[in-house]
Amino acid sequence: MNIHEYQGKAVLKSFGVPVPRGYPAFTTEEAIDAAAKLGGQVWAVKSQIHAGGRGKGKFKEPEAGEKGGVRIAFKPEDVGLFASQMLGNTLVTLQTGPAGRVVKRIYIEEGVKIAKEFYLSALVDREQGRVAFVASEAGGMNIEEVAHDTPEKITTVGIDPLTGPTNADTARIAAAFGIDGDLAAQCDALIKKLYDAFTKSDMSLLEINPLIVTEDGKLICADAKVSFDSNAEFRHPEWEELRDLGEENEKEIEASKYDLSYIALDGEIGCLVNGAGLAMATMDIIKHFGAEPANFLDVGGGADKAKVEAAFKIILSDPNVKGILVNIFGGIARCDVIAAGIVEAVEEEGITVPLVVRLEGTNVEQGKQIIRDSGLNVIAADDLEDAARKIVAAVKG
Ligand code: GDP
Ligand code: MN
């Protein structure tokens, strides 16, 4: 689950992490008020979307002006101007794709005088089984480029969960930034607070790019990208308000209502599968035969008819779907229940694309009978390979 920069900074601030002061705004008036409340002479006006690269992004609409999604204002009038240019317009960045995202909220921050920009992130390093910090003196730019062109500029420090960040760990990070003395001491305190925030808030990713040194020698988080681990949702009721459904995929929102594991993808073959492993294998074999899956979808073991029906409707509603592959291995899930859900969904929504069904396991005969009785035009398949070949042929042929 992703949240906006201003929300991420508020979370970090609650753990004592230094971030600039700021207020979110949904209207131009709120933006002007925010600048007045902040005072000072310089303000950063920042588009809030769930995608990075805003600084170098461009708005689609000419009336939004030439500047990017992060603008520096030297007069309160400019805060108002930038707010009116950003709000309601479409920001395209390297991460949004060409469609871009409509900016519906912005963040007004006190301007900071930047002397240096670093890159810092924390993530769950599955290989080491620990939280790791990734630090680089090459901040403010595209870290993927740094990793590719100058990998020696990136330092990864895994943190022992029993001790948390040690002084030796934070010293390595300070060394990666090329700082010492008081700044290294600030870095030590910062890393310990960030680690605390990361673990206690169940983050899966925290990226601070840039972490800045101000002209008066303070280490401050100038940007914050926070993702939470959705598996921990049950112990974070406070996440509910942080969620911005406008930034999430509609089909994924619908799927989450039914507790389906669904991820929208770019391909043309919709997949309805039970079991995450089987869903992965189904996606692989679709690719193997030369097509691309339109989604990952695991209806789960105990799927009832309503859940299957909802799942199938989500697939049917995807305009990119040119064919559907149902691949069910009935263990706990029963083939007749799955078949009934599919038939129900098709009766309500209709279906115009080819449908290949492979059913195997518990109650398979009853399942096949339900599909035969429905008169649905189904291409039957014997096994996974046969099913994949048939759906790819139907879509490509
Ligand atoms: P991103 O492009 O989506 O990652 O957005 P950032 O929050 O990282 O902002 C992009 C760039 O704007 C940063 O790398 C900074 O160089 C610059 N920036 C952000 N906030 C301020 C600020 O308060 N003052 C100044 N001078 N520059 C800022
Ligand atoms: Mn950034």
Tab-separated table of C-alpha atoms and ligand atoms in Angstrom:
chain	number	residue	atom	x	y	z
A	1	MET	CA	0.000	0.000	0.000
A	2	ASN	CA	1.439	3.352	-1.075
A	3	ILE	CA	0.825	6.712	0.559
A	4	HIS	CA	1.542	10.297	-0.458
A	5	GLU	CA	4.762	12.136	0.324
A	6	TYR	CA	3.117	14.451	2.858
A	7	GLN	CA	1.571	11.486	4.683
A	8	GLY	CA	4.878	9.636	4.681
A	9	LYS	CA	6.614	12.693	6.108
A	10	ALA	CA	3.977	12.953	8.851
A	11	VAL	CA	4.640	9.323	9.788
A	12	LEU	CA	8.397	9.958	9.842
A	13	LYS	CA	7.935	13.133	11.889
A	14	SER	CA	6.003	11.179	14.526
A	15	PHE	CA	9.186	9.150	15.029
A	16	GLY	CA	11.261	12.302	15.451
A	17	VAL	CA	12.733	12.296	11.931
A	18	PRO	CA	13.618	15.801	10.662
A	19	VAL	CA	11.373	16.853	7.765
A	20	PRO	CA	10.514	20.347	6.513
A	21	ARG	CA	7.296	21.901	7.852
A	22	GLY	CA	4.409	21.761	5.424
A	23	TYR	CA	0.671	21.536	4.813
A	24	PRO	CA	-1.275	19.601	2.203
A	25	ALA	CA	-3.751	21.552	0.035
A	26	PHE	CA	-6.668	20.490	-2.128
A	27	THR	CA	-7.478	23.951	-3.479
A	28	THR	CA	-5.570	27.074	-4.488
A	29	GLU	CA	-6.984	28.928	-1.477
A	30	GLU	CA	-5.708	26.237	0.884
A	31	ALA	CA	-2.302	26.485	-0.787
A	32	ILE	CA	-2.141	30.261	-0.245
A	33	ASP	CA	-3.246	29.799	3.383
A	34	ALA	CA	-0.561	27.168	3.855
A	35	ALA	CA	2.134	29.544	2.592
A	36	ALA	CA	0.898	32.237	5.001
A	37	LYS	CA	0.922	29.786	7.930
A	38	LEU	CA	4.447	28.655	7.054
A	39	GLY	CA	5.778	32.197	6.667
A	40	GLY	CA	9.218	32.813	5.212
A	41	GLN	CA	10.141	33.812	1.658
A	42	VAL	CA	10.502	30.514	-0.181
A	43	TRP	CA	8.051	27.656	-0.568
A	44	ALA	CA	8.164	24.320	-2.365
A	45	VAL	CA	4.893	23.472	-4.134
A	46	LYS	CA	4.818	19.723	-4.677
A	47	SER	CA	2.328	17.627	-6.641
A	48	GLN	CA	1.115	14.654	-4.614
A	49	ILE	CA	0.713	11.532	-6.736
A	50	HIS	CA	1.737	7.950	-6.056
A	51	ALA	CA	4.654	8.112	-8.458
A	52	GLY	CA	8.164	9.484	-8.377
A	53	GLY	CA	10.075	11.600	-10.855
A	54	ARG	CA	7.733	14.531	-10.253
A	55	GLY	CA	10.507	17.113	-10.286
A	56	LYS	CA	11.481	16.218	-13.848
A	57	GLY	CA	7.880	15.512	-14.898
A	58	LYS	CA	5.825	17.620	-17.319
A	59	PHE	CA	2.163	18.519	-17.310
A	60	LYS	CA	0.084	17.551	-20.324
A	61	GLU	CA	-2.018	20.696	-20.313
A	62	PRO	CA	-0.264	23.783	-21.716
A	63	GLU	CA	-1.984	26.036	-19.138
A	64	ALA	CA	-0.084	24.198	-16.393
A	65	GLY	CA	3.095	25.854	-17.636
A	66	GLU	CA	6.491	24.468	-18.580
A	67	LYS	CA	7.742	23.755	-15.071
A	68	GLY	CA	7.596	20.281	-13.504
A	69	GLY	CA	5.601	18.729	-10.678
A	70	VAL	CA	7.797	20.266	-7.957
A	71	ARG	CA	8.156	24.050	-8.102
A	72	ILE	CA	9.880	26.609	-5.941
A	73	ALA	CA	7.940	29.808	-5.220
A	74	PHE	CA	9.618	33.038	-4.077
A	75	LYS	CA	6.374	34.999	-3.678
A	76	PRO	CA	3.071	33.961	-2.054
A	77	GLU	CA	1.344	34.820	-5.380
A	78	ASP	CA	3.479	32.174	-7.066
A	79	VAL	CA	2.317	29.558	-4.561
A	80	GLY	CA	-1.232	30.382	-5.689
A	81	LEU	CA	-0.257	30.382	-9.348
A	82	PHE	CA	1.588	27.037	-9.169
A	83	ALA	CA	-1.266	25.515	-7.143
A	84	SER	CA	-3.837	26.560	-9.743
A	85	GLN	CA	-1.603	25.252	-12.542
A	86	MET	CA	-1.064	21.874	-10.892
A	87	LEU	CA	-4.442	21.055	-9.379
A	88	GLY	CA	-6.708	19.225	-11.803
A	89	ASN	CA	-3.990	18.836	-14.430
A	90	THR	CA	-2.155	15.726	-15.561
A	91	LEU	CA	1.435	15.144	-14.543
A	92	VAL	CA	3.483	12.752	-16.666
A	93	THR	CA	6.680	11.370	-15.122
A	94	LEU	CA	9.018	8.469	-15.875
A	95	GLN	CA	7.005	6.417	-13.399
A	96	THR	CA	3.428	7.319	-14.359
A	97	GLY	CA	3.633	6.096	-17.937
A	98	PRO	CA	2.381	8.272	-20.825
A	99	ALA	CA	-1.171	8.494	-19.423
A	100	GLY	CA	0.102	10.461	-16.415
A	101	ARG	CA	-1.826	11.155	-13.211
A	102	VAL	CA	-4.239	13.940	-12.426
A	103	VAL	CA	-2.936	15.991	-9.503
A	104	LYS	CA	-5.709	16.324	-6.918
A	105	ARG	CA	-3.671	17.419	-3.936
A	106	ILE	CA	-0.450	19.295	-3.446
A	107	TYR	CA	1.937	19.853	-0.578
A	108	ILE	CA	3.225	23.263	0.423
A	109	GLU	CA	6.498	23.174	2.306
A	110	GLU	CA	8.863	25.733	3.719
A	111	GLY	CA	11.707	26.159	1.241
A	112	VAL	CA	15.010	24.713	2.330
A	113	LYS	CA	18.435	25.857	1.162
A	114	ILE	CA	20.081	22.744	-0.214
A	115	ALA	CA	23.860	22.368	0.016
A	116	LYS	CA	23.992	18.650	-0.870
A	117	GLU	CA	21.594	15.900	-1.929
A	118	PHE	CA	21.996	12.233	-0.969
A	119	TYR	CA	20.010	9.083	-1.693
A	120	LEU	CA	18.779	6.913	1.169
A	121	SER	CA	16.295	4.075	1.229
A	122	ALA	CA	15.317	1.196	3.460
A	123	LEU	CA	13.811	-2.025	2.217
A	124	VAL	CA	13.303	-5.637	3.175
A	125	ASP	CA	16.287	-7.524	1.819
A	126	ARG	CA	14.888	-11.006	1.362
A	127	GLU	CA	18.242	-12.601	0.650
A	128	GLN	CA	19.721	-11.391	3.936
A	129	GLY	CA	16.415	-11.708	5.770
A	130	ARG	CA	16.847	-8.219	7.206
A	131	VAL	CA	15.951	-4.633	6.694
A	132	ALA	CA	18.709	-3.004	4.674
A	133	PHE	CA	19.591	0.632	4.076
A	134	VAL	CA	20.788	1.687	0.657
A	135	ALA	CA	22.844	4.867	0.682
A	136	SER	CA	24.511	6.918	-2.016
A	137	GLU	CA	26.132	10.310	-2.233
A	138	ALA	CA	24.526	10.597	-5.681
A	139	GLY	CA	21.163	11.926	-4.524
A	140	GLY	CA	18.310	13.749	-6.195
A	141	MET	CA	18.663	11.743	-9.378
A	142	ASN	CA	17.341	8.537	-10.796
A	143	ILE	CA	18.863	5.844	-8.555
A	144	GLU	CA	18.360	3.120	-11.187
A	145	GLU	CA	20.735	5.090	-13.422
A	146	VAL	CA	23.293	5.427	-10.623
A	147	ALA	CA	23.045	1.683	-9.909
A	148	HIS	CA	23.610	0.945	-13.588
A	149	ASP	CA	26.361	3.435	-14.438
A	150	THR	CA	28.259	3.780	-11.148
A	151	PRO	CA	27.357	0.849	-8.862
A	152	GLU	CA	30.387	1.635	-6.664
A	153	LYS	CA	28.522	4.760	-5.499
A	154	ILE	CA	25.870	2.634	-3.781
A	155	THR	CA	26.362	1.144	-0.315
A	156	THR	CA	23.970	-1.439	1.133
A	157	VAL	CA	23.960	-2.015	4.884
A	158	GLY	CA	21.896	-4.886	6.303
A	159	ILE	CA	20.632	-4.379	9.852
A	160	ASP	CA	20.689	-7.164	12.416
A	161	PRO	CA	17.114	-7.403	13.756
A	162	LEU	CA	18.397	-8.296	17.225
A	163	THR	CA	20.443	-5.122	17.651
A	164	GLY	CA	18.874	-2.621	15.271
A	165	PRO	CA	21.302	-0.224	13.564
A	166	THR	CA	24.668	-0.267	15.335
A	167	ASN	CA	27.121	2.625	15.438
A	168	ALA	CA	29.227	0.699	12.942
A	169	ASP	CA	26.238	0.459	10.574
A	170	THR	CA	25.490	4.171	10.741
A	171	ALA	CA	29.194	4.969	10.328
A	172	ARG	CA	29.218	3.008	7.065
A	173	ILE	CA	26.230	4.990	5.852
A	174	ALA	CA	27.864	8.299	6.838
A	175	ALA	CA	31.001	7.190	4.995
A	176	ALA	CA	28.895	6.437	1.907
A	177	PHE	CA	27.646	10.039	2.073
A	178	GLY	CA	31.179	11.322	2.650
A	179	ILE	CA	30.216	13.150	5.844
A	180	ASP	CA	31.840	13.283	9.268
A	181	GLY	CA	31.746	15.175	12.562
A	182	ASP	CA	28.404	16.699	13.485
A	183	LEU	CA	26.750	15.594	10.220
A	184	ALA	CA	27.789	11.987	10.862
A	185	ALA	CA	26.262	12.276	14.347
A	186	GLN	CA	23.011	13.557	12.798
A	187	CYS	CA	23.160	10.661	10.353
A	188	ASP	CA	23.526	8.168	13.215
A	189	ALA	CA	20.452	9.550	14.984
A	190	LEU	CA	18.504	9.730	11.714
A	191	ILE	CA	19.169	6.119	10.723
A	192	LYS	CA	18.109	4.857	14.150
A	193	LYS	CA	14.847	6.817	13.966
A	194	LEU	CA	14.170	5.722	10.397
A	195	TYR	CA	14.733	2.097	11.349
A	196	ASP	CA	12.309	2.493	14.224
A	197	ALA	CA	9.739	4.088	11.894
A	198	PHE	CA	10.251	1.398	9.273
A	199	THR	CA	9.820	-1.581	11.568
A	200	LYS	CA	7.105	-0.189	13.876
A	201	SER	CA	5.026	1.074	10.944
A	202	ASP	CA	5.444	-2.174	8.987
A	203	MET	CA	6.860	-0.424	5.951
A	204	SER	CA	7.976	-2.480	2.992
A	205	LEU	CA	9.818	0.415	1.373
A	206	LEU	CA	11.046	3.822	2.466
A	207	GLU	CA	12.853	6.021	-0.018
A	208	ILE	CA	14.286	9.415	0.769
A	209	ASN	CA	15.569	11.003	-2.381
A	210	PRO	CA	16.914	13.490	-1.699
A	211	LEU	CA	18.112	13.404	1.851
A	212	ILE	CA	19.609	16.865	2.029
A	213	VAL	CA	22.245	18.785	3.893
A	214	THR	CA	21.004	22.353	4.305
A	215	GLU	CA	23.290	25.346	3.984
A	216	ASP	CA	23.254	25.645	7.763
A	217	GLY	CA	24.403	22.057	8.212
A	218	LYS	CA	21.203	20.130	8.955
A	219	LEU	CA	20.370	16.686	7.615
A	220	ILE	CA	16.704	16.720	6.494
A	221	CYS	CA	14.417	14.392	4.528
A	222	ALA	CA	13.304	16.502	1.548
A	223	ASP	CA	11.282	13.724	-0.075
A	224	ALA	CA	9.656	10.570	1.285
A	225	LYS	CA	8.177	7.636	-0.534
A	226	VAL	CA	6.577	5.164	1.869
A	227	SER	CA	4.973	1.814	1.116
A	228	PHE	CA	3.376	-0.260	3.826
A	229	ASP	CA	3.270	-4.044	3.870
A	230	SER	CA	-0.438	-4.771	3.328
A	231	ASN	CA	-0.103	-8.044	5.233
A	232	ALA	CA	0.124	-5.954	8.407
A	233	GLU	CA	-3.085	-4.036	7.699
A	234	PHE	CA	-4.912	-5.780	10.540
A	235	ARG	CA	-2.765	-4.052	13.147
A	236	HIS	CA	-2.841	-0.584	11.571
A	237	PRO	CA	-6.388	0.798	11.642
A	238	GLU	CA	-4.791	4.237	11.045
A	239	TRP	CA	-3.904	3.210	7.478
A	240	GLU	CA	-7.528	3.419	6.418
A	241	GLU	CA	-7.412	7.248	6.317
A	242	LEU	CA	-4.069	7.292	4.546
A	243	ARG	CA	-5.354	5.291	1.636
A	244	ASP	CA	-6.063	7.335	-1.510
A	245	LEU	CA	-8.373	5.192	-3.625
A	246	GLY	CA	-8.043	7.728	-6.463
A	247	GLU	CA	-4.446	6.563	-6.890
A	248	GLU	CA	-5.247	2.869	-6.934
A	249	ASN	CA	-6.305	0.662	-9.794
A	250	GLU	CA	-10.121	0.379	-9.820
A	251	LYS	CA	-10.067	-3.321	-10.516
A	252	GLU	CA	-7.637	-3.884	-7.656
A	253	ILE	CA	-9.909	-1.918	-5.291
A	254	GLU	CA	-12.876	-4.048	-6.354
A	255	ALA	CA	-10.809	-7.223	-5.901
A	256	SER	CA	-9.688	-6.181	-2.421
A	257	LYS	CA	-13.365	-5.929	-1.353
A	258	TYR	CA	-13.692	-9.651	-2.013
A	259	ASP	CA	-10.299	-10.460	-0.532
A	260	LEU	CA	-9.005	-11.634	-3.906
A	261	SER	CA	-5.299	-11.491	-4.685
A	262	TYR	CA	-5.464	-9.523	-7.905
A	263	ILE	CA	-2.805	-7.495	-9.688
A	264	ALA	CA	-3.590	-5.740	-12.956
A	265	LEU	CA	-0.983	-6.276	-15.709
A	266	ASP	CA	-0.610	-5.043	-19.299
A	267	GLY	CA	-1.239	-8.237	-21.283
A	268	GLU	CA	-4.235	-9.590	-23.192
A	269	ILE	CA	-5.077	-12.877	-21.474
A	270	GLY	CA	-7.208	-12.706	-18.334
A	271	CYS	CA	-6.427	-15.461	-15.837
A	272	LEU	CA	-8.604	-16.951	-13.131
A	273	VAL	CA	-6.623	-19.396	-11.068
A	274	ASN	CA	-6.683	-20.866	-7.584
A	275	GLY	CA	-3.447	-20.767	-5.652
A	276	ALA	CA	-0.638	-18.239	-5.990
A	277	GLY	CA	1.858	-20.829	-7.226
A	278	LEU	CA	-0.490	-22.102	-9.900
A	279	ALA	CA	-1.267	-18.496	-10.875
A	280	MET	CA	2.454	-17.806	-11.329
A	281	ALA	CA	2.890	-21.002	-13.349
A	282	THR	CA	-0.107	-20.041	-15.498
A	283	MET	CA	1.386	-16.631	-16.206
A	284	ASP	CA	4.727	-18.214	-17.081
A	285	ILE	CA	3.218	-20.687	-19.513
A	286	ILE	CA	1.143	-17.979	-21.211
A	287	LYS	CA	4.356	-16.042	-21.762
A	288	HIS	CA	6.103	-19.218	-22.874
A	289	PHE	CA	3.586	-19.630	-25.700
A	290	GLY	CA	4.027	-16.048	-26.787
A	291	ALA	CA	1.265	-14.013	-25.127
A	292	GLU	CA	1.061	-11.829	-22.016
A	293	PRO	CA	-1.198	-12.172	-18.961
A	294	ALA	CA	-3.643	-9.305	-18.281
A	295	ASN	CA	-3.607	-9.969	-14.580
A	296	PHE	CA	-2.494	-12.094	-11.708
A	297	LEU	CA	-5.528	-13.503	-9.932
A	298	ASP	CA	-5.641	-16.052	-7.171
A	299	VAL	CA	-9.208	-16.736	-5.995
A	300	GLY	CA	-7.799	-18.669	-3.062
A	301	GLY	CA	-8.594	-22.046	-1.561
A	302	GLY	CA	-11.924	-21.432	0.089
A	303	ALA	CA	-13.458	-19.430	-2.754
A	304	ASP	CA	-17.253	-19.405	-2.724
A	305	LYS	CA	-19.504	-18.717	-5.679
A	306	ALA	CA	-19.824	-14.974	-4.953
A	307	LYS	CA	-16.068	-14.567	-4.850
A	308	VAL	CA	-15.531	-16.417	-8.130
A	309	GLU	CA	-18.319	-14.415	-9.720
A	310	ALA	CA	-16.730	-11.138	-8.563
A	311	ALA	CA	-13.345	-12.286	-9.816
A	312	PHE	CA	-14.688	-13.221	-13.227
A	313	LYS	CA	-16.558	-9.926	-13.539
A	314	ILE	CA	-13.352	-8.012	-12.814
A	315	ILE	CA	-11.619	-9.868	-15.646
A	316	LEU	CA	-14.574	-9.300	-17.989
A	317	SER	CA	-14.500	-5.566	-17.228
A	318	ASP	CA	-10.904	-5.210	-18.439
A	319	PRO	CA	-10.954	-3.848	-22.009
A	320	ASN	CA	-7.439	-5.198	-22.635
A	321	VAL	CA	-8.608	-8.769	-22.153
A	322	LYS	CA	-8.804	-10.562	-25.513
A	323	GLY	CA	-9.255	-14.035	-24.052
A	324	ILE	CA	-9.695	-15.720	-20.675
A	325	LEU	CA	-7.981	-18.730	-19.235
A	326	VAL	CA	-9.540	-20.425	-16.235
A	327	ASN	CA	-7.122	-22.812	-14.613
A	328	ILE	CA	-8.442	-24.552	-11.522
A	329	PHE	CA	-6.903	-27.366	-9.624
A	330	GLY	CA	-9.626	-28.281	-7.160
A	331	GLY	CA	-8.213	-29.256	-3.795
A	332	ILE	CA	-9.953	-27.290	-1.105
A	333	ALA	CA	-11.593	-25.277	-3.875
A	334	ARG	CA	-14.361	-27.238	-5.585
A	335	CYS	CA	-14.664	-27.266	-9.363
A	336	ASP	CA	-18.484	-27.120	-9.245
A	337	VAL	CA	-18.408	-23.966	-7.116
A	338	ILE	CA	-15.934	-22.322	-9.478
A	339	ALA	CA	-17.995	-23.316	-12.520
A	340	ALA	CA	-21.204	-21.978	-10.957
A	341	GLY	CA	-19.509	-18.633	-10.216
A	342	ILE	CA	-18.238	-18.295	-13.766
A	343	VAL	CA	-21.629	-19.165	-15.295
A	344	GLU	CA	-23.357	-16.654	-13.030
A	345	ALA	CA	-20.919	-13.870	-13.969
A	346	VAL	CA	-21.298	-14.571	-17.687
A	347	GLU	CA	-25.093	-14.632	-17.414
A	348	GLU	CA	-25.009	-11.171	-15.888
A	349	GLU	CA	-22.233	-9.552	-17.914
A	350	GLY	CA	-22.071	-11.540	-21.153
A	351	ILE	CA	-18.800	-12.591	-22.725
A	352	THR	CA	-17.405	-11.687	-26.131
A	353	VAL	CA	-13.914	-13.150	-25.917
A	354	PRO	CA	-12.755	-16.768	-26.161
A	355	LEU	CA	-12.768	-18.715	-22.907
A	356	VAL	CA	-10.557	-21.708	-22.223
A	357	VAL	CA	-11.335	-23.727	-19.112
A	358	ARG	CA	-9.179	-26.332	-17.505
A	359	LEU	CA	-10.727	-27.930	-14.446
A	360	GLU	CA	-9.115	-30.703	-12.463
A	361	GLY	CA	-9.623	-32.195	-9.017
A	362	THR	CA	-12.455	-32.109	-6.501
A	363	ASN	CA	-15.929	-32.339	-8.120
A	364	VAL	CA	-14.493	-31.913	-11.601
A	365	GLU	CA	-17.332	-33.846	-13.279
A	366	GLN	CA	-20.022	-31.735	-11.615
A	367	GLY	CA	-18.087	-28.619	-12.626
A	368	LYS	CA	-17.880	-29.652	-16.251
A	369	GLN	CA	-21.568	-30.551	-16.217
A	370	ILE	CA	-22.522	-27.088	-14.930
A	371	ILE	CA	-20.593	-25.497	-17.787
A	372	ARG	CA	-22.104	-27.853	-20.391
A	373	ASP	CA	-25.634	-27.205	-19.082
A	374	SER	CA	-25.115	-23.448	-19.246
A	375	GLY	CA	-24.593	-23.547	-23.005
A	376	LEU	CA	-21.537	-21.351	-22.539
A	377	ASN	CA	-19.150	-21.437	-25.474
A	378	VAL	CA	-16.105	-22.881	-23.767
A	379	ILE	CA	-12.934	-24.330	-25.212
A	380	ALA	CA	-12.162	-27.270	-22.936
A	381	ALA	CA	-8.563	-28.128	-22.115
A	382	ASP	CA	-6.992	-31.246	-20.642
A	383	ASP	CA	-4.000	-29.851	-18.837
A	384	LEU	CA	-2.132	-26.625	-18.229
A	385	GLU	CA	-0.028	-26.807	-21.380
A	386	ASP	CA	-3.008	-27.644	-23.565
A	387	ALA	CA	-4.974	-24.796	-21.965
A	388	ALA	CA	-2.211	-22.255	-22.532
A	389	ARG	CA	-1.708	-23.316	-26.158
A	390	LYS	CA	-5.443	-23.064	-26.823
A	391	ILE	CA	-5.963	-19.624	-25.313
A	392	VAL	CA	-2.883	-18.174	-27.019
A	393	ALA	CA	-4.042	-19.648	-30.356
A	394	ALA	CA	-7.540	-18.249	-29.823
A	395	VAL	CA	-6.217	-14.771	-29.073
A	396	LYS	CA	-3.441	-14.610	-31.636
A	397	GLY	CA	-5.124	-16.633	-34.339
B	1	GDP	P1	10.463	13.593	-7.106
B	1	GDP	O1	11.028	14.216	-8.348
B	1	GDP	O2	9.093	13.042	-7.333
B	1	GDP	O3	11.377	12.583	-6.498
B	1	GDP	O4	10.261	14.795	-6.063
B	1	GDP	P2	11.271	15.419	-4.981
B	1	GDP	O5	10.506	15.660	-3.753
B	1	GDP	O6	12.505	14.586	-4.838
B	1	GDP	O7	11.638	16.814	-5.609
B	1	GDP	C1	12.458	16.931	-6.771
B	1	GDP	C2	13.622	17.896	-6.537
B	1	GDP	O8	13.113	19.169	-6.137
B	1	GDP	C3	14.529	17.484	-5.407
B	1	GDP	O9	15.539	16.590	-5.851
B	1	GDP	C4	15.126	18.784	-4.954
B	1	GDP	O10	16.283	19.080	-5.714
B	1	GDP	C5	14.055	19.793	-5.312
B	1	GDP	N1	13.379	20.277	-4.097
B	1	GDP	C6	12.411	19.651	-3.384
B	1	GDP	N2	12.055	20.390	-2.319
B	1	GDP	C7	12.804	21.518	-2.344
B	1	GDP	C8	12.906	22.668	-1.526
B	1	GDP	O11	12.229	22.850	-0.510
B	1	GDP	N3	13.800	23.616	-1.903
B	1	GDP	C9	14.578	23.497	-3.006
B	1	GDP	N4	15.431	24.452	-3.333
B	1	GDP	N5	14.505	22.411	-3.804
B	1	GDP	C10	13.635	21.430	-3.495
B	2	MN	MN	12.538	12.416	-4.916
